[in-house]
C-alpha cells in the first residue's frame, strides 16, 4: 500500500523565520530553544533549515542556545530503557569513552539541538551529562565555566542565561522539557545524589543536586496562567516565549508548595 503524502504544512527556512518574528523573537537576543522538529510540520531541509530559520530570526547579533545532554554517560546500574545485564556493568564502567564536547553526541533532546552541536562555530559547555551548545556572539559567555559537579545550577549556563536576560522558546515542546525550572531546584531544599560517569582519569562518582522533571507540566500550566507567556503557531507547532528569569522565579515559589522534596534531604 503506498505511503500517503505528508499533510503539512510545508515549512521552509523563510517561513519559519517569519513565524518566529511574528511570535516575538527579536534580532540580537539570546534564545534558549527547546524544540521538536516533527511538531513543526513538513520542513523542507529538515533540521538544517530549522536551525537556519532560528538563526535568521535572531540575526547576526543574536545567540541561539540549545540543550545537548548526554545522559547515556551514566552508571549502567541505573539504565532501564533498555537495561543491560549486571555482568556487563564493570566492563561498561571501565571502557565507556569520557565526555568530549567536540564529538560526544547529544541524546534525548531532538535532532535540532544535535544539529546545532555540530554546526560550524558552535561552542559547548563542559558538563559531561547536561551540556548546552550555543551559536552566536554571546556563545562563549553562555557556555564557559560549566562546573563538572553542577548539572543545571548556579555554575551552569542556565544561571548565565538568567543573568543575561535570555528568553526560553518552546518550539513544539512542552514544559516538561523546560530546563530553566531545574535552576529553581538548586535554590530550594533538595536531596543530593551520587552521579557515576566516565571521567578523564577513569570512572568517577560526583555528588550532585538531585534533579527531577516530575510535575513540570503542571508547573508550566500554572506559570502560563499567572505570568505573561507569548503564544503563537510556528509552522504547525504550538510555540511559547518567555524570560528565563520569570520561569526560574515562579518555579522557586511553586515547587516547595506543590512538590516539596525537603524531607528527602
PDB file of C-alpha atoms in Angstrom:
ATOM      1  CA  UNK A   1       0.000   0.000   0.000  1.00  0.00           C
ATOM      2  CA  UNK A   2       1.572   3.344  -0.995  1.00  0.00           C
ATOM      3  CA  UNK A   3       2.653   5.746   1.726  1.00  0.00           C
ATOM      4  CA  UNK A   4       0.222   8.675   1.917  1.00  0.00           C
ATOM      5  CA  UNK A   5       1.655  12.111   1.150  1.00  0.00           C
ATOM      6  CA  UNK A   6       2.509  14.370   4.095  1.00  0.00           C
ATOM      7  CA  UNK A   7      -0.291  16.583   5.330  1.00  0.00           C
ATOM      8  CA  UNK A   8       1.951  19.552   6.034  1.00  0.00           C
ATOM      9  CA  UNK A   9       2.000  22.373   6.482  1.00  0.00           C
ATOM     10  CA  UNK A  10       5.009  22.928   4.284  1.00  0.00           C
ATOM     11  CA  UNK A  11       7.593  24.800   6.353  1.00  0.00           C
ATOM     12  CA  UNK A  12      10.655  26.486   4.864  1.00  0.00           C
ATOM     13  CA  UNK A  13      13.604  28.341   6.328  1.00  0.00           C
ATOM     14  CA  UNK A  14      11.963  31.654   5.418  1.00  0.00           C
ATOM     15  CA  UNK A  15       8.506  30.770   6.699  1.00  0.00           C
ATOM     16  CA  UNK A  16       9.972  29.542   9.983  1.00  0.00           C
ATOM     17  CA  UNK A  17      11.921  32.767  10.464  1.00  0.00           C
ATOM     18  CA  UNK A  18       8.819  34.796   9.632  1.00  0.00           C
ATOM     19  CA  UNK A  19       6.700  32.845  12.122  1.00  0.00           C
ATOM     20  CA  UNK A  20       9.338  33.275  14.817  1.00  0.00           C
ATOM     21  CA  UNK A  21       9.447  37.033  14.254  1.00  0.00           C
ATOM     22  CA  UNK A  22       5.656  37.147  14.448  1.00  0.00           C
ATOM     23  CA  UNK A  23       5.855  35.238  17.744  1.00  0.00           C
ATOM     24  CA  UNK A  24       8.143  37.945  19.082  1.00  0.00           C
ATOM     25  CA  UNK A  25      11.680  36.636  18.651  1.00  0.00           C
ATOM     26  CA  UNK A  26      13.868  39.718  18.414  1.00  0.00           C
ATOM     27  CA  UNK A  27      17.101  40.232  16.473  1.00  0.00           C
ATOM     28  CA  UNK A  28      20.096  40.290  18.796  1.00  0.00           C
ATOM     29  CA  UNK A  29      18.540  38.466  21.721  1.00  0.00           C
ATOM     30  CA  UNK A  30      19.726  35.296  23.463  1.00  0.00           C
ATOM     31  CA  UNK A  31      17.305  32.429  22.989  1.00  0.00           C
ATOM     32  CA  UNK A  32      17.270  29.080  24.808  1.00  0.00           C
ATOM     33  CA  UNK A  33      15.336  26.779  22.461  1.00  0.00           C
ATOM     34  CA  UNK A  34      13.661  23.504  23.362  1.00  0.00           C
ATOM     35  CA  UNK A  35      12.283  22.018  20.171  1.00  0.00           C
ATOM     36  CA  UNK A  36      10.541  19.229  18.291  1.00  0.00           C
ATOM     37  CA  UNK A  37      11.242  19.118  14.577  1.00  0.00           C
ATOM     38  CA  UNK A  38       8.333  16.766  13.891  1.00  0.00           C
ATOM     39  CA  UNK A  39       5.882  19.167  15.552  1.00  0.00           C
ATOM     40  CA  UNK A  40       6.669  21.898  13.010  1.00  0.00           C
ATOM     41  CA  UNK A  41       5.144  20.122  10.027  1.00  0.00           C
ATOM     42  CA  UNK A  42       6.937  19.077   6.854  1.00  0.00           C
ATOM     43  CA  UNK A  43      10.168  21.068   6.994  1.00  0.00           C
ATOM     44  CA  UNK A  44      11.926  21.453   3.662  1.00  0.00           C
ATOM     45  CA  UNK A  45      15.543  20.837   4.575  1.00  0.00           C
ATOM     46  CA  UNK A  46      14.800  19.231   7.925  1.00  0.00           C
ATOM     47  CA  UNK A  47      16.811  20.218  10.959  1.00  0.00           C
ATOM     48  CA  UNK A  48      19.333  22.228   8.931  1.00  0.00           C
ATOM     49  CA  UNK A  49      16.590  24.511   7.615  1.00  0.00           C
ATOM     50  CA  UNK A  50      15.100  24.763  11.110  1.00  0.00           C
ATOM     51  CA  UNK A  51      18.416  25.940  12.568  1.00  0.00           C
ATOM     52  CA  UNK A  52      18.870  28.367   9.677  1.00  0.00           C
ATOM     53  CA  UNK A  53      15.404  29.795  10.323  1.00  0.00           C
ATOM     54  CA  UNK A  54      16.173  30.248  14.016  1.00  0.00           C
ATOM     55  CA  UNK A  55      19.454  31.989  13.217  1.00  0.00           C
ATOM     56  CA  UNK A  56      17.762  34.196  10.612  1.00  0.00           C
ATOM     57  CA  UNK A  57      15.175  35.324  13.166  1.00  0.00           C
ATOM     58  CA  UNK A  58      17.917  36.136  15.698  1.00  0.00           C
ATOM     59  CA  UNK A  59      20.141  37.900  13.169  1.00  0.00           C
ATOM     60  CA  UNK A  60      23.935  38.134  13.302  1.00  0.00           C
ATOM     61  CA  UNK A  61      23.912  39.697  16.777  1.00  0.00           C
ATOM     62  CA  UNK A  62      21.660  37.045  18.322  1.00  0.00           C
ATOM     63  CA  UNK A  63      22.728  33.887  20.125  1.00  0.00           C
ATOM     64  CA  UNK A  64      20.985  30.524  19.907  1.00  0.00           C
ATOM     65  CA  UNK A  65      21.379  28.120  22.841  1.00  0.00           C
ATOM     66  CA  UNK A  66      20.158  24.513  22.989  1.00  0.00           C
ATOM     67  CA  UNK A  67      20.453  21.646  25.485  1.00  0.00           C
ATOM     68  CA  UNK A  68      22.882  18.954  24.279  1.00  0.00           C
ATOM     69  CA  UNK A  69      22.512  16.455  27.070  1.00  0.00           C
ATOM     70  CA  UNK A  70      24.314  13.118  27.058  1.00  0.00           C
ATOM     71  CA  UNK A  71      22.630  11.215  29.856  1.00  0.00           C
ATOM     72  CA  UNK A  72      23.870   7.902  28.487  1.00  0.00           C
ATOM     73  CA  UNK A  73      27.256   8.772  30.061  1.00  0.00           C
ATOM     74  CA  UNK A  74      25.959   7.387  33.337  1.00  0.00           C
ATOM     75  CA  UNK A  75      26.067   4.361  35.592  1.00  0.00           C
ATOM     76  CA  UNK A  76      24.712   1.299  33.758  1.00  0.00           C
ATOM     77  CA  UNK A  77      23.150   0.073  37.006  1.00  0.00           C
ATOM     78  CA  UNK A  78      20.540   2.834  36.548  1.00  0.00           C
ATOM     79  CA  UNK A  79      19.698   2.094  32.919  1.00  0.00           C
ATOM     80  CA  UNK A  80      16.184   0.920  32.233  1.00  0.00           C
ATOM     81  CA  UNK A  81      15.441   1.783  28.598  1.00  0.00           C
ATOM     82  CA  UNK A  82      16.798  -0.744  27.914  1.00  0.00           C
ATOM     83  CA  UNK A  83      18.594  -2.277  30.898  1.00  0.00           C
ATOM     84  CA  UNK A  84      21.845  -4.176  30.409  1.00  0.00           C
ATOM     85  CA  UNK A  85      22.927  -7.380  32.176  1.00  0.00           C
ATOM     86  CA  UNK A  86      24.556  -6.913  35.586  1.00  0.00           C
ATOM     87  CA  UNK A  87      27.538  -8.934  34.361  1.00  0.00           C
ATOM     88  CA  UNK A  88      28.328  -6.113  31.894  1.00  0.00           C
ATOM     89  CA  UNK A  89      28.368  -3.245  34.385  1.00  0.00           C
ATOM     90  CA  UNK A  90      32.038  -3.326  35.373  1.00  0.00           C
ATOM     91  CA  UNK A  91      33.203  -3.589  31.769  1.00  0.00           C
ATOM     92  CA  UNK A  92      30.947  -0.705  30.716  1.00  0.00           C
ATOM     93  CA  UNK A  93      32.301   1.489  33.521  1.00  0.00           C
ATOM     94  CA  UNK A  94      35.879   0.631  32.589  1.00  0.00           C
ATOM     95  CA  UNK A  95      35.563   1.209  28.847  1.00  0.00           C
ATOM     96  CA  UNK A  96      32.936   3.925  28.336  1.00  0.00           C
ATOM     97  CA  UNK A  97      34.531   6.887  26.480  1.00  0.00           C
ATOM     98  CA  UNK A  98      34.761  10.066  28.539  1.00  0.00           C
ATOM     99  CA  UNK A  99      32.809  13.153  27.525  1.00  0.00           C
ATOM    100  CA  UNK A 100      34.351  15.148  24.695  1.00  0.00           C
ATOM    101  CA  UNK A 101      32.414  18.330  23.842  1.00  0.00           C
ATOM    102  CA  UNK A 102      33.564  18.106  20.229  1.00  0.00           C
ATOM    103  CA  UNK A 103      32.433  14.560  19.480  1.00  0.00           C
ATOM    104  CA  UNK A 104      30.046  13.238  22.158  1.00  0.00           C
ATOM    105  CA  UNK A 105      26.579  13.250  20.575  1.00  0.00           C
ATOM    106  CA  UNK A 106      23.549  14.602  22.381  1.00  0.00           C
ATOM    107  CA  UNK A 107      20.787  12.200  23.302  1.00  0.00           C
ATOM    108  CA  UNK A 108      17.090  12.569  24.019  1.00  0.00           C
ATOM    109  CA  UNK A 109      16.805  16.274  23.159  1.00  0.00           C
ATOM    110  CA  UNK A 110      15.919  16.031  19.475  1.00  0.00           C
ATOM    111  CA  UNK A 111      17.573  16.498  16.124  1.00  0.00           C
ATOM    112  CA  UNK A 112      17.649  20.315  16.176  1.00  0.00           C
ATOM    113  CA  UNK A 113      19.996  20.510  19.208  1.00  0.00           C
ATOM    114  CA  UNK A 114      22.219  17.811  17.715  1.00  0.00           C
ATOM    115  CA  UNK A 115      22.393  19.830  14.501  1.00  0.00           C
ATOM    116  CA  UNK A 116      23.355  22.964  16.446  1.00  0.00           C
ATOM    117  CA  UNK A 117      26.014  20.994  18.349  1.00  0.00           C
ATOM    118  CA  UNK A 118      27.712  20.023  15.088  1.00  0.00           C
ATOM    119  CA  UNK A 119      27.256  23.449  13.444  1.00  0.00           C
ATOM    120  CA  UNK A 120      30.439  25.308  12.433  1.00  0.00           C
ATOM    121  CA  UNK A 121      31.422  27.700  15.204  1.00  0.00           C
ATOM    122  CA  UNK A 122      29.222  26.128  17.883  1.00  0.00           C
ATOM    123  CA  UNK A 123      30.564  26.109  21.417  1.00  0.00           C
ATOM    124  CA  UNK A 124      29.554  23.538  24.020  1.00  0.00           C
ATOM    125  CA  UNK A 125      29.736  23.585  27.805  1.00  0.00           C
ATOM    126  CA  UNK A 126      31.802  21.187  29.872  1.00  0.00           C
ATOM    127  CA  UNK A 127      29.354  19.159  31.955  1.00  0.00           C
ATOM    128  CA  UNK A 128      29.525  15.504  30.850  1.00  0.00           C
ATOM    129  CA  UNK A 129      25.767  14.895  31.119  1.00  0.00           C
ATOM    130  CA  UNK A 130      23.882  18.214  30.896  1.00  0.00           C
ATOM    131  CA  UNK A 131      25.821  20.371  28.460  1.00  0.00           C
ATOM    132  CA  UNK A 132      24.472  23.227  26.353  1.00  0.00           C
ATOM    133  CA  UNK A 133      25.635  24.311  22.905  1.00  0.00           C
ATOM    134  CA  UNK A 134      25.476  27.861  21.596  1.00  0.00           C
ATOM    135  CA  UNK A 135      25.895  29.755  18.336  1.00  0.00           C
ATOM    136  CA  UNK A 136      26.431  33.499  18.150  1.00  0.00           C
ATOM    137  CA  UNK A 137      28.450  36.344  19.650  1.00  0.00           C
ATOM    138  CA  UNK A 138      27.484  35.505  23.270  1.00  0.00           C
ATOM    139  CA  UNK A 139      28.137  31.765  22.898  1.00  0.00           C
ATOM    140  CA  UNK A 140      31.360  31.742  24.906  1.00  0.00           C
ATOM    141  CA  UNK A 141      29.836  33.863  27.642  1.00  0.00           C
ATOM    142  CA  UNK A 142      26.984  31.389  27.979  1.00  0.00           C
ATOM    143  CA  UNK A 143      28.902  28.116  27.810  1.00  0.00           C
ATOM    144  CA  UNK A 144      32.134  28.849  29.693  1.00  0.00           C
ATOM    145  CA  UNK A 145      32.529  27.840  33.319  1.00  0.00           C
ATOM    146  CA  UNK A 146      30.034  24.976  33.433  1.00  0.00           C
ATOM    147  CA  UNK A 147      31.258  23.090  36.511  1.00  0.00           C
ATOM    148  CA  UNK A 148      31.521  19.322  36.250  1.00  0.00           C
ATOM    149  CA  UNK A 149      29.663  18.944  39.567  1.00  0.00           C
ATOM    150  CA  UNK A 150      26.811  21.360  38.769  1.00  0.00           C
ATOM    151  CA  UNK A 151      24.409  19.996  36.213  1.00  0.00           C
ATOM    152  CA  UNK A 152      21.845  22.805  35.979  1.00  0.00           C
ATOM    153  CA  UNK A 153      22.587  25.147  38.873  1.00  0.00           C
ATOM    154  CA  UNK A 154      24.465  28.337  39.684  1.00  0.00           C
ATOM    155  CA  UNK A 155      27.623  27.288  37.824  1.00  0.00           C
ATOM    156  CA  UNK A 156      25.804  26.216  34.687  1.00  0.00           C
ATOM    157  CA  UNK A 157      24.740  28.056  31.531  1.00  0.00           C
ATOM    158  CA  UNK A 158      21.225  28.366  32.971  1.00  0.00           C
ATOM    159  CA  UNK A 159      22.353  30.831  35.633  1.00  0.00           C
ATOM    160  CA  UNK A 160      24.308  32.733  32.981  1.00  0.00           C
ATOM    161  CA  UNK A 161      21.257  32.856  30.717  1.00  0.00           C
ATOM    162  CA  UNK A 162      19.137  34.146  33.581  1.00  0.00           C
ATOM    163  CA  UNK A 163      21.644  36.919  34.312  1.00  0.00           C
ATOM    164  CA  UNK A 164      21.897  37.878  30.631  1.00  0.00           C
ATOM    165  CA  UNK A 165      18.150  38.310  30.224  1.00  0.00           C
ATOM    166  CA  UNK A 166      17.724  35.372  27.845  1.00  0.00           C
ATOM    167  CA  UNK A 167      14.329  34.044  26.866  1.00  0.00           C
ATOM    168  CA  UNK A 168      13.049  30.482  26.503  1.00  0.00           C
ATOM    169  CA  UNK A 169      11.493  29.302  23.253  1.00  0.00           C
ATOM    170  CA  UNK A 170       9.370  26.163  23.494  1.00  0.00           C
ATOM    171  CA  UNK A 171       9.067  25.223  19.832  1.00  0.00           C
ATOM    172  CA  UNK A 172       6.619  22.348  19.675  1.00  0.00           C
ATOM    173  CA  UNK A 173       7.987  21.167  23.024  1.00  0.00           C
ATOM    174  CA  UNK A 174       6.189  21.025  26.359  1.00  0.00           C
ATOM    175  CA  UNK A 175       7.047  22.439  29.747  1.00  0.00           C
ATOM    176  CA  UNK A 176       8.412  19.046  30.771  1.00  0.00           C
ATOM    177  CA  UNK A 177      11.464  19.957  28.643  1.00  0.00           C
ATOM    178  CA  UNK A 178      11.950  23.379  30.256  1.00  0.00           C
ATOM    179  CA  UNK A 179      15.425  23.164  31.795  1.00  0.00           C
ATOM    180  CA  UNK A 180      15.044  26.608  33.392  1.00  0.00           C
ATOM    181  CA  UNK A 181      12.783  25.069  36.030  1.00  0.00           C
ATOM    182  CA  UNK A 182      15.722  22.936  37.154  1.00  0.00           C
ATOM    183  CA  UNK A 183      17.688  26.022  38.185  1.00  0.00           C
ATOM    184  CA  UNK A 184      14.997  26.628  40.806  1.00  0.00           C
ATOM    185  CA  UNK A 185      15.684  23.149  42.233  1.00  0.00           C
ATOM    186  CA  UNK A 186      19.155  24.354  43.209  1.00  0.00           C
ATOM    187  CA  UNK A 187      17.673  27.224  45.212  1.00  0.00           C
ATOM    188  CA  UNK A 188      15.274  25.217  47.366  1.00  0.00           C
ATOM    189  CA  UNK A 189      15.924  22.235  49.666  1.00  0.00           C
ATOM    190  CA  UNK A 190      16.669  19.194  47.512  1.00  0.00           C
ATOM    191  CA  UNK A 191      18.453  15.881  48.047  1.00  0.00           C
ATOM    192  CA  UNK A 192      21.924  15.170  46.721  1.00  0.00           C
ATOM    193  CA  UNK A 193      22.813  12.017  44.822  1.00  0.00           C
ATOM    194  CA  UNK A 194      25.957  10.317  43.624  1.00  0.00           C
ATOM    195  CA  UNK A 195      26.276  10.541  39.848  1.00  0.00           C
ATOM    196  CA  UNK A 196      28.543   7.987  38.191  1.00  0.00           C
ATOM    197  CA  UNK A 197      30.130   8.619  34.793  1.00  0.00           C
ATOM    198  CA  UNK A 198      33.382   8.218  32.862  1.00  0.00           C
ATOM    199  CA  UNK A 199      35.946  10.892  33.668  1.00  0.00           C
ATOM    200  CA  UNK A 200      39.345  11.933  32.370  1.00  0.00           C
ATOM    201  CA  UNK A 201      41.063   9.586  34.827  1.00  0.00           C
ATOM    202  CA  UNK A 202      38.582   6.734  34.726  1.00  0.00           C
ATOM    203  CA  UNK A 203      35.199   6.065  36.324  1.00  0.00           C
ATOM    204  CA  UNK A 204      34.153   8.763  38.807  1.00  0.00           C
ATOM    205  CA  UNK A 205      31.249   9.402  41.151  1.00  0.00           C
ATOM    206  CA  UNK A 206      30.357  13.053  41.756  1.00  0.00           C
ATOM    207  CA  UNK A 207      27.866  14.410  44.302  1.00  0.00           C
ATOM    208  CA  UNK A 208      25.146  16.421  42.548  1.00  0.00           C
ATOM    209  CA  UNK A 209      21.845  18.046  43.443  1.00  0.00           C
ATOM    210  CA  UNK A 210      19.073  15.638  42.501  1.00  0.00           C
ATOM    211  CA  UNK A 211      17.007  16.979  39.602  1.00  0.00           C
ATOM    212  CA  UNK A 212      13.577  15.724  38.611  1.00  0.00           C
ATOM    213  CA  UNK A 213      11.173  16.994  35.952  1.00  0.00           C
ATOM    214  CA  UNK A 214       8.199  15.321  37.636  1.00  0.00           C
ATOM    215  CA  UNK A 215       5.163  17.652  37.540  1.00  0.00           C
ATOM    216  CA  UNK A 216       6.898  20.212  35.324  1.00  0.00           C
ATOM    217  CA  UNK A 217       3.872  20.010  33.031  1.00  0.00           C
ATOM    218  CA  UNK A 218       1.650  21.149  35.927  1.00  0.00           C
ATOM    219  CA  UNK A 219       4.178  23.801  36.892  1.00  0.00           C
ATOM    220  CA  UNK A 220       4.173  25.074  33.308  1.00  0.00           C
ATOM    221  CA  UNK A 221       0.378  25.193  33.223  1.00  0.00           C
ATOM    222  CA  UNK A 222       0.256  27.359  36.342  1.00  0.00           C
ATOM    223  CA  UNK A 223       3.165  29.511  35.159  1.00  0.00           C
ATOM    224  CA  UNK A 224       1.380  30.227  31.900  1.00  0.00           C
ATOM    225  CA  UNK A 225      -1.836  31.029  33.764  1.00  0.00           C
ATOM    226  CA  UNK A 226      -0.151  33.510  36.114  1.00  0.00           C
ATOM    227  CA  UNK A 227       2.693  35.028  34.095  1.00  0.00           C
ATOM    228  CA  UNK A 228       2.873  36.627  30.636  1.00  0.00           C
ATOM    229  CA  UNK A 229       3.780  33.938  28.110  1.00  0.00           C
ATOM    230  CA  UNK A 230       3.650  34.767  24.397  1.00  0.00           C
ATOM    231  CA  UNK A 231       1.958  32.037  22.383  1.00  0.00           C
ATOM    232  CA  UNK A 232       1.542  31.535  18.641  1.00  0.00           C
ATOM    233  CA  UNK A 233       1.781  28.937  15.917  1.00  0.00           C
ATOM    234  CA  UNK A 234       5.171  28.384  14.324  1.00  0.00           C
ATOM    235  CA  UNK A 235       4.573  26.077  11.401  1.00  0.00           C
ATOM    236  CA  UNK A 236       2.171  23.520  12.814  1.00  0.00           C
ATOM    237  CA  UNK A 237       3.630  23.702  16.315  1.00  0.00           C
ATOM    238  CA  UNK A 238       2.453  25.499  19.423  1.00  0.00           C
ATOM    239  CA  UNK A 239       5.265  27.866  20.372  1.00  0.00           C
ATOM    240  CA  UNK A 240       5.810  29.736  23.631  1.00  0.00           C
ATOM    241  CA  UNK A 241       8.208  32.531  24.507  1.00  0.00           C
ATOM    242  CA  UNK A 242       9.084  33.822  27.984  1.00  0.00           C
ATOM    243  CA  UNK A 243      12.066  35.050  30.038  1.00  0.00           C
ATOM    244  CA  UNK A 244      14.311  32.506  31.736  1.00  0.00           C
ATOM    245  CA  UNK A 245      14.249  34.667  34.874  1.00  0.00           C
ATOM    246  CA  UNK A 246      10.441  34.580  35.051  1.00  0.00           C
ATOM    247  CA  UNK A 247      10.369  30.791  34.787  1.00  0.00           C
ATOM    248  CA  UNK A 248      13.019  30.339  37.484  1.00  0.00           C
ATOM    249  CA  UNK A 249      11.418  32.787  39.909  1.00  0.00           C
ATOM    250  CA  UNK A 250       7.980  31.215  39.501  1.00  0.00           C
ATOM    251  CA  UNK A 251       9.344  27.690  39.968  1.00  0.00           C
ATOM    252  CA  UNK A 252      11.179  28.750  43.139  1.00  0.00           C
ATOM    253  CA  UNK A 253       7.801  29.606  44.672  1.00  0.00           C
ATOM    254  CA  UNK A 254       5.762  26.782  43.120  1.00  0.00           C
ATOM    255  CA  UNK A 255       7.973  23.750  43.766  1.00  0.00           C
ATOM    256  CA  UNK A 256       8.181  23.934  47.594  1.00  0.00           C
ATOM    257  CA  UNK A 257       4.379  24.088  47.775  1.00  0.00           C
ATOM    258  CA  UNK A 258       3.423  21.507  45.167  1.00  0.00           C
ATOM    259  CA  UNK A 259       6.392  19.150  45.018  1.00  0.00           C
ATOM    260  CA  UNK A 260       8.432  19.529  48.182  1.00  0.00           C
ATOM    261  CA  UNK A 261      11.446  17.257  48.380  1.00  0.00           C
ATOM    262  CA  UNK A 262      12.886  18.719  51.592  1.00  0.00           C
ATOM    263  CA  UNK A 263      12.088  15.547  53.507  1.00  0.00           C
ATOM    264  CA  UNK A 264      14.415  13.607  51.190  1.00  0.00           C
ATOM    265  CA  UNK A 265      17.443  15.715  52.155  1.00  0.00           C
TER     266      UNK A 265
END
